[in-house]
Short mmCIF file of C-alpha atoms in Angstrom, two decimals:
data_model
loop_
_atom_site.label_atom_id
_atom_site.label_comp_id
_atom_site.label_asym_id
_atom_site.label_seq_id
_atom_site.Cartn_x
_atom_site.Cartn_y
_atom_site.Cartn_z
CA MET A 1 50.81 -30.33 1.01
CA LYS A 2 48.19 -27.84 0.73
CA VAL A 3 47.38 -26.41 -2.95
CA TYR A 4 45.50 -22.99 -3.38
CA PHE A 5 43.48 -22.88 -6.66
CA ILE A 6 43.11 -19.28 -8.18
CA LYS A 7 39.34 -19.95 -9.00
CA ASP A 8 38.64 -19.35 -5.38
CA TYR A 9 39.74 -16.05 -5.79
CA CYS A 10 38.42 -14.68 -8.55
CA THR A 11 36.20 -14.86 -11.23
CA PRO A 12 36.71 -17.85 -14.04
CA ASP A 13 36.67 -15.33 -16.97
CA TRP A 14 39.90 -12.96 -15.49
CA PRO A 15 42.43 -14.98 -13.56
CA LEU A 16 43.80 -12.47 -11.24
CA SER A 17 43.37 -11.65 -7.77
CA VAL A 18 45.15 -8.67 -5.74
CA THR A 19 44.89 -8.31 -1.82
CA ARG A 20 46.24 -6.56 1.00
CA GLU A 21 46.12 -8.08 4.26
CA MET A 22 47.34 -8.06 7.93
CA ARG A 23 48.87 -11.36 9.00
CA LEU A 24 46.78 -12.73 11.80
CA ILE A 25 49.17 -15.79 11.63
CA PRO A 26 52.89 -16.03 12.47
CA GLN A 27 53.32 -19.12 10.02
CA GLU A 28 52.34 -20.63 6.69
CA GLU A 29 53.61 -23.62 6.19
CA GLU A 30 54.86 -25.43 2.78
CA HIS A 31 52.23 -24.97 0.07
CA TYR A 32 52.03 -24.28 -3.61
CA HIS A 33 49.24 -22.78 -6.32
CA ASP A 34 48.23 -23.93 -9.59
CA CYS A 35 49.03 -20.47 -10.74
CA TYR A 36 52.14 -17.46 -10.25
CA GLU A 37 52.05 -15.90 -6.74
CA ILE A 38 53.83 -12.58 -5.88
CA MET A 39 53.95 -11.78 -2.31
CA ILE A 40 55.12 -8.38 -1.69
CA ALA A 41 56.29 -7.38 2.06
CA LEU A 42 54.92 -4.34 2.91
CA SER A 43 56.47 -4.28 6.67
CA ASP A 44 59.98 -5.78 7.99
CA GLY A 45 60.53 -9.14 9.49
CA GLY A 46 60.27 -13.01 9.02
CA SER A 47 61.04 -15.33 6.43
CA CYS A 48 60.12 -16.77 3.20
CA ALA A 49 61.41 -19.70 1.70
CA VAL A 50 60.70 -20.31 -2.15
CA GLY A 51 61.87 -23.96 -3.53
CA GLY A 52 63.84 -24.88 -0.48
CA VAL A 53 65.62 -21.45 -0.31
CA SER A 54 64.65 -19.29 2.52
CA TYR A 55 65.01 -15.35 2.11
CA PRO A 56 64.63 -12.31 4.85
CA VAL A 57 61.88 -10.32 4.48
CA HIS A 58 62.11 -6.82 4.19
CA ALA A 59 59.44 -3.99 3.26
CA GLY A 60 59.39 -3.78 -0.52
CA SER A 61 60.57 -7.22 -1.25
CA ILE A 62 58.81 -9.13 -3.69
CA PHE A 63 58.64 -12.94 -3.91
CA LEU A 64 57.98 -15.00 -7.14
CA CYS A 65 56.75 -18.05 -7.17
CA LYS A 66 55.85 -20.38 -10.08
CA PRO A 67 52.91 -23.12 -10.16
CA GLU A 68 56.10 -25.80 -9.49
CA ASP A 69 57.20 -23.78 -6.59
CA SER A 70 56.61 -25.17 -3.21
CA HIS A 71 57.19 -21.97 -0.69
CA SER A 72 56.16 -21.04 2.87
CA PHE A 73 56.97 -18.17 4.94
CA ILE A 74 57.17 -16.69 8.87
CA MET A 75 56.39 -13.19 9.74
CA PRO A 76 55.24 -11.56 12.98
CA VAL A 77 51.58 -11.01 13.87
CA GLY A 78 50.53 -7.88 12.45
CA ASN A 79 52.79 -7.75 9.27
CA SER A 80 51.41 -6.37 6.01
CA ILE A 81 51.70 -8.10 2.86
CA GLY A 82 50.35 -7.60 -0.61
CA ASN A 83 49.41 -11.04 -2.69
CA ILE A 84 49.33 -11.15 -6.54
CA MET A 85 47.75 -14.49 -8.04
CA PHE A 86 47.54 -14.72 -11.73
CA LYS A 87 48.04 -16.95 -14.94
CA PRO A 88 49.88 -15.68 -17.60
CA GLU A 89 46.91 -15.53 -20.08
CA ILE A 90 46.11 -11.99 -18.39
CA LEU A 91 49.52 -10.88 -20.09
CA CYS A 92 49.90 -10.58 -24.00
CA LYS A 93 52.25 -12.49 -25.60
CA ALA A 94 55.21 -10.41 -25.13
CA GLY A 95 54.39 -10.52 -21.28
CA GLN A 96 53.85 -14.23 -21.45
CA LYS A 97 57.34 -14.29 -22.90
CA LEU A 98 59.01 -12.08 -20.64
CA LEU A 99 57.11 -13.85 -17.27
CA LYS A 100 59.18 -17.28 -18.81
CA LEU A 101 62.85 -15.35 -18.39
CA ILE A 102 62.01 -14.35 -14.69
CA PRO A 103 63.53 -16.88 -12.18
CA SER A 104 61.97 -17.98 -8.94
CA GLY A 105 63.04 -16.29 -5.83
CA VAL A 106 63.06 -12.34 -4.52
CA PHE A 107 63.80 -8.96 -5.79
CA ARG A 108 64.08 -5.50 -4.58
CA ILE A 109 62.79 -3.45 -7.01
CA PHE A 110 60.88 -0.79 -4.26
CA THR A 111 62.41 1.08 -1.73
CA GLU A 112 61.77 4.30 0.40
CA ASN A 113 61.85 6.40 -2.68
CA ASN A 114 59.48 4.74 -4.34
CA PHE A 115 57.23 2.56 -1.65
CA ASP A 116 54.15 5.29 -2.32
CA GLN A 117 53.95 3.89 -5.70
CA LEU A 118 53.94 -0.03 -4.98
CA LEU A 119 51.21 0.96 -2.85
CA ALA A 120 49.19 3.12 -5.57
CA MET A 121 49.66 -0.05 -7.85
CA LEU A 122 48.17 -2.72 -5.52
CA ALA A 123 45.22 -0.54 -4.34
CA GLY A 124 44.55 0.58 -8.13
CA MET A 125 44.63 -3.38 -9.21
CA GLU A 126 42.26 -4.01 -5.91
CA ARG A 127 39.85 -1.70 -7.07
CA GLU A 128 39.42 -2.27 -10.17
CA LEU A 129 38.55 -5.95 -9.56
CA THR A 130 36.64 -5.25 -7.00
CA GLU A 131 34.28 -3.00 -8.85
CA LYS A 132 34.90 -4.11 -12.35
CA THR A 133 34.27 -1.02 -13.83
CA GLU A 134 34.53 -1.08 -17.92
CA GLY A 135 37.98 -1.84 -19.15
CA TYR A 136 39.12 -2.97 -15.63
CA ARG A 137 40.95 -6.08 -17.25
CA CYS A 138 42.80 -3.39 -19.90
CA TYR A 139 44.32 -2.05 -16.62
CA THR A 140 44.92 -4.88 -14.57
CA GLY A 141 46.61 -6.51 -17.21
CA ALA A 142 48.54 -3.51 -18.25
CA VAL A 143 49.93 -2.85 -14.76
CA MET A 144 50.91 -6.35 -14.18
CA GLN A 145 53.09 -6.19 -17.40
CA PHE A 146 54.29 -2.94 -16.10
CA PHE A 147 55.02 -4.59 -12.61
CA LEU A 148 56.86 -7.80 -14.15
CA THR A 149 59.24 -5.54 -16.70
CA SER A 150 60.14 -3.75 -13.80
CA ILE A 151 61.30 -6.73 -12.13
CA TYR A 152 63.15 -8.18 -15.26
CA ARG A 153 65.10 -4.99 -15.97
CA ARG A 154 65.76 -4.64 -12.05
CA ILE A 155 67.62 -8.13 -11.54
CA ASN A 156 69.18 -7.62 -15.10
CA ASP A 157 70.32 -4.02 -14.76
CA MET A 158 69.00 -3.25 -18.05
CA PRO A 159 67.91 -0.06 -19.29
CA ASP A 160 65.81 -1.15 -21.87
CA MET A 161 64.83 -4.55 -23.48
CA ALA A 162 63.91 -3.59 -26.50
CA GLY A 163 65.97 -5.01 -29.19
CA ILE A 164 68.21 -7.84 -27.35
CA SER A 165 68.65 -10.46 -28.90
CA GLY A 166 69.40 -12.60 -26.02
CA ASN A 167 65.55 -12.93 -25.05
CA ASP A 168 64.94 -14.88 -28.13
CA GLU A 169 68.15 -17.20 -27.36
CA MET A 170 67.39 -17.59 -23.84
CA GLU A 171 63.68 -18.57 -24.44
CA ILE A 172 64.91 -21.27 -27.17
CA ILE A 173 67.04 -22.50 -24.33
CA LEU A 174 64.87 -22.47 -21.64
CA ASP A 175 62.23 -24.20 -23.79
CA TYR A 176 64.92 -26.97 -24.27
CA ILE A 177 65.40 -27.61 -20.72
CA ARG A 178 61.84 -27.70 -19.92
CA GLU A 179 61.34 -30.37 -22.79
CA HIS A 180 64.62 -32.24 -22.35
CA TYR A 181 65.35 -31.87 -18.43
CA GLN A 182 65.41 -36.10 -18.18
CA GLY A 183 68.44 -36.29 -20.55
CA LYS A 184 71.74 -35.20 -20.74
CA ILE A 185 72.07 -31.08 -21.16
CA SER A 186 75.39 -29.19 -21.39
CA LEU A 187 76.22 -25.94 -22.03
CA GLN A 188 77.64 -26.76 -25.70
CA LEU A 189 74.79 -28.55 -26.93
CA LEU A 190 72.46 -25.46 -25.75
CA GLY A 191 75.19 -23.17 -27.41
CA GLU A 192 74.74 -25.45 -30.43
CA LEU A 193 70.82 -24.77 -30.37
CA ILE A 194 71.26 -21.28 -30.76
CA GLY A 195 74.67 -21.14 -33.02
CA ARG A 196 76.88 -19.64 -30.33
CA SER A 197 79.94 -20.92 -27.75
CA ALA A 198 79.36 -22.42 -24.53
CA VAL A 199 81.20 -19.64 -23.12
CA TYR A 200 79.06 -17.28 -24.19
CA THR A 201 75.92 -19.37 -23.81
CA GLY A 202 76.75 -19.74 -19.77
CA LYS A 203 77.34 -15.83 -19.51
CA LEU A 204 73.83 -15.19 -21.14
CA PHE A 205 71.96 -17.84 -19.02
CA HIS A 206 73.78 -16.18 -15.52
CA GLN A 207 72.86 -12.26 -17.00
CA VAL A 208 69.23 -13.24 -17.59
CA THR A 209 68.45 -15.70 -14.62
CA ARG A 210 71.09 -14.68 -12.05
CA CYS A 211 71.93 -18.13 -11.79
CA CYS A 212 74.54 -20.18 -13.32
CA PHE A 213 73.23 -23.07 -15.41
CA SER A 214 74.14 -26.21 -13.76
CA LYS A 215 72.45 -24.79 -10.25
CA TYR A 216 69.30 -23.98 -12.62
CA LEU A 217 69.47 -27.31 -14.12
CA LEU A 218 69.81 -28.80 -10.84
CA ARG A 219 66.92 -26.71 -9.23
CA TYR A 220 64.26 -27.48 -12.23
CA ARG A 221 65.20 -31.42 -11.61
CA LEU A 222 64.80 -31.35 -8.04
CA GLY A 223 61.66 -29.54 -8.31
CA LYS A 224 60.22 -32.20 -10.77
CA ALA A 225 61.57 -35.13 -8.34
CA GLN A 226 59.19 -33.05 -6.11
CA GLU A 227 56.26 -33.51 -8.14
CA LEU A 228 56.67 -36.74 -8.75
CA LEU A 229 57.30 -37.18 -4.77
CA ARG A 230 53.88 -36.03 -4.20
CA ASN A 231 51.45 -37.34 -7.08
CA SER A 232 53.31 -40.69 -8.20
CA ARG A 233 54.16 -44.07 -7.11
CA LEU A 234 57.46 -44.22 -8.73
CA THR A 235 60.39 -45.44 -6.69
CA ILE A 236 63.07 -43.13 -5.60
CA THR A 237 65.32 -44.88 -8.43
CA GLU A 238 62.85 -44.16 -11.18
CA ILE A 239 62.47 -40.60 -10.16
CA ALA A 240 65.90 -40.34 -10.36
CA TYR A 241 66.17 -41.74 -13.78
CA HIS A 242 62.93 -39.57 -14.75
CA THR A 243 64.52 -36.41 -13.63
CA GLY A 244 67.48 -36.73 -15.54
CA PHE A 245 70.17 -38.16 -12.29
CA PHE A 246 70.56 -41.48 -13.74
CA ASP A 247 72.05 -42.58 -10.23
CA SER A 248 70.11 -42.90 -7.08
CA SER A 249 72.92 -41.88 -4.95
CA HIS A 250 73.82 -38.37 -6.54
CA PHE A 251 69.87 -37.69 -6.44
CA THR A 252 69.47 -38.73 -2.68
CA ARG A 253 72.45 -36.83 -1.90
CA SER A 254 71.55 -33.47 -3.87
CA PHE A 255 67.79 -33.63 -2.80
CA GLU A 256 69.02 -33.75 0.62
CA LYS A 257 71.21 -30.86 0.44
CA ASN A 258 68.55 -28.51 -1.21
CA CYS A 259 65.91 -29.57 0.33
CA GLY A 260 66.56 -30.40 3.68
CA MET A 261 65.72 -33.94 3.85
CA LEU A 262 65.55 -37.22 2.20
CA PRO A 263 63.49 -38.15 -0.38
CA LEU A 264 61.71 -40.48 1.41
CA ALA A 265 61.18 -38.05 4.33
CA TYR A 266 59.58 -35.40 1.44
CA ARG A 267 57.49 -38.05 0.05
CA ARG A 268 56.21 -39.25 3.77
CA LYS A 269 55.54 -35.71 4.70
CA TYR A 270 53.59 -34.10 1.53
CA ARG A 271 52.30 -37.04 -0.69
CA ARG A 272 48.73 -36.31 -1.36
CA GLN A 273 46.25 -38.43 0.43
CA PHE A 274 45.15 -40.17 -2.76
CA VAL A 275 47.73 -40.96 -5.67
CA PRO A 276 46.44 -43.00 -8.69
#
């Protein structure tokens, strides 16, 4: 599977790339990045798959891909897109914290009524990064934080994120999942971490991520399994164990259902040429 590196698109001291382009090829095969990527559809038509889930492309659609997310797209030649690649260090601490709470996928925060605002935002960042006038890092970093805040507020229908205690609770929960996804995790256990009931924790999880806990955990584990299939020589049984399934048959069924192919087929198709 092809990997895109952000160092090839920007200066090393400011890991942010913003471009607008017209598609010259109809399809981009499945790939991933060593950074975050936001693809913004400026025209209707086509589809984009993120983490094995396919979404239709509409003007104003925003696709957020995290470093571990494989993704691909198909769209008509001549369609226009905006592309943003960045690493979290361009954001302030509050912005980095917010970024963790935004799930991968597609969002609609711009419509015909505010589409000009989207175009102006992209053009402004692109100009600043090209000209590198004094303060361009401050300008582009601030616009990115505004952009990510708009996505977060949109998906949670919250007029103001200030003072919402659930943000701190969710950071604890998500950090725990990232560190302990190989083991058994339940809403009751996560609730105990933040001093809440399992019912409250489940509602909070869905409110913040727009995804139920069990589906989020499954997708996270499958994403880690994809990494191991591409980059290791572990057996399917070992990968199942290392990613929290404890049953290779259940792992194989879940992988095929959610990723569209068996684990071994995925490994043959996407395994890197040189695996230590």
